[in-house]
Amino acid sequence: MDFQHRPGGKTGSGGVASASESNRDRRERLRQLALETIDINKDPYFMKNHLGSYECKLCLTLHNNEGSYLAHTQGKKHQTNLARRAAKEAKEAPAQPAPEKVKVEVKKFVKIGRPGYKVTKQRDPETGQQSLLFQVRAGFKLSSGFSR
């Protein structure tokens, strides 16, 4: 068969690739590109099952080879599921109990009840001079400020 007179073919090029050959070449290029950027061993959703095929635990999809799985990880379904899971985890994160804050002890004051003294303002009617009258109860100590 003469390939040089096909449309799009050049002399000595071996002819135009068929659709299946183009797809196989494209898949291989995608696999090589994905292998450079993604490490399958670190992917939490990658799993090889007992039948020898590969599964995406996030999307629950089966893949015949690593290239198919890697192409799936770049696809729309996997990306939307990743976004959905991230949104779900962000929503559930505040629901978890926050770490307890260190409690600061409140200073305890001795309650003294009624004061042990009484202060009264006075004014002398004859001279008009103002003064303060301090009346201290019998059991009250002025030095400590608290009665015992």
XYZ file of C-alpha atoms in Angstrom:
148
model
C 0.000 0.000 0.000
C 1.340 3.411 -0.964
C 1.183 5.809 2.047
C 2.850 8.810 0.460
C -0.246 9.937 -1.470
C -2.570 10.005 1.565
C -3.858 13.382 2.652
C -1.662 14.844 5.370
C 1.094 12.301 4.814
C 4.601 13.211 3.727
C 7.002 11.104 1.737
C 9.002 8.889 4.057
C 6.885 9.668 7.120
C 5.218 6.266 7.267
C 1.704 7.593 6.848
C -0.912 9.081 9.123
C -1.460 7.339 12.449
C -4.807 5.670 12.983
C -7.231 6.866 15.684
C -6.299 4.016 18.024
C -2.593 4.722 17.622
C -3.210 8.419 18.298
C -5.205 7.595 21.434
C -2.547 5.180 22.668
C 0.172 7.771 22.085
C -1.888 10.496 23.816
C -2.550 8.254 26.841
C 1.131 7.403 27.104
C 2.079 11.102 26.976
C -0.490 11.880 29.706
C 0.819 9.018 31.838
C 4.416 10.200 31.527
C 3.411 13.784 32.338
C 1.373 12.713 35.359
C 4.146 10.424 36.631
C 6.516 13.394 36.604
C 4.171 15.559 38.677
C 2.362 13.004 40.883
C 3.856 10.268 43.052
C 1.334 7.414 43.067
C 2.814 5.937 46.257
C 1.888 9.099 48.185
C -1.635 9.382 46.740
C -4.105 8.580 49.567
C -6.875 7.588 47.126
C -4.812 5.150 45.010
C -5.313 1.451 45.686
C -4.380 -1.692 43.795
C -7.003 -4.400 44.316
C -6.613 -8.188 44.378
C -7.529 -8.455 40.695
C -4.553 -6.339 39.639
C -6.580 -3.314 38.597
C -6.405 0.092 40.238
C -9.095 1.895 42.231
C -9.720 5.485 43.191
C -11.051 5.324 46.763
C -12.452 8.845 46.483
C -14.533 8.337 43.339
C -14.917 4.531 43.576
C -13.736 4.088 39.981
C -11.796 1.125 38.532
C -8.819 1.559 36.189
C -6.945 -1.046 34.173
C -3.537 0.617 34.425
C -1.689 3.403 36.224
C -1.940 5.694 33.225
C -5.711 5.463 33.275
C -5.749 6.261 37.000
C -3.400 9.210 36.526
C -5.568 10.551 33.704
C -8.584 10.158 36.017
C -6.893 12.228 38.748
C -6.596 15.111 36.290
C -10.237 14.769 35.223
C -13.372 16.663 36.168
C -15.024 13.951 38.285
C -12.002 13.470 40.541
C -11.396 17.212 40.904
C -15.036 17.913 41.866
C -14.938 15.074 44.407
C -11.733 16.531 45.872
C -13.396 19.944 46.182
C -16.502 18.383 47.749
C -14.425 16.499 50.315
C -12.380 19.615 51.177
C -15.585 21.615 51.718
C -17.034 18.851 53.896
C -13.899 18.660 56.045
C -13.799 22.449 56.411
C -17.434 22.450 57.530
C -16.871 19.671 60.071
C -13.643 21.129 61.469
C -15.299 23.711 63.799
C -17.609 20.998 65.167
C -14.635 19.292 66.796
C -13.963 20.390 70.375
C -11.403 23.151 70.511
C -8.365 22.588 72.694
C -9.036 23.755 76.220
C -7.607 27.133 77.098
C -5.425 27.489 80.143
C -7.657 28.636 82.947
C -6.516 31.693 84.847
C -7.229 31.482 88.544
C -9.542 34.178 89.802
C -8.152 35.982 92.813
C -10.144 35.174 95.898
C -10.902 38.033 98.231
C -11.951 37.650 101.819
C -15.535 38.756 102.134
C -15.742 40.962 105.160
C -19.479 41.448 105.232
C -20.370 44.732 106.873
C -17.475 47.133 107.314
C -15.933 47.352 110.778
C -15.952 51.110 110.722
C -18.269 53.980 109.923
C -17.269 57.337 108.425
C -19.515 60.366 108.897
C -19.068 63.895 107.513
C -19.696 66.607 110.112
C -19.924 70.370 110.198
C -19.621 72.507 113.297
C -22.658 74.848 113.353
C -20.840 77.650 115.237
C -17.571 77.821 113.266
C -18.713 76.148 109.999
C -15.635 73.929 110.052
C -16.004 70.525 108.345
C -14.697 67.254 109.813
C -14.866 63.459 109.432
C -15.980 61.210 112.295
C -14.501 57.660 112.238
C -16.313 55.121 114.416
C -14.501 51.765 114.721
C -16.226 48.586 115.974
C -14.698 46.760 118.910
C -13.377 43.560 117.125
C -12.018 45.376 114.052
C -8.245 45.745 113.470
C -7.236 48.801 111.490
C -3.757 47.489 110.624
C -4.885 44.435 108.594
C -8.154 45.817 107.270
C -10.007 42.588 108.089
C -11.771 41.436 111.219
C -11.030 37.955 112.516
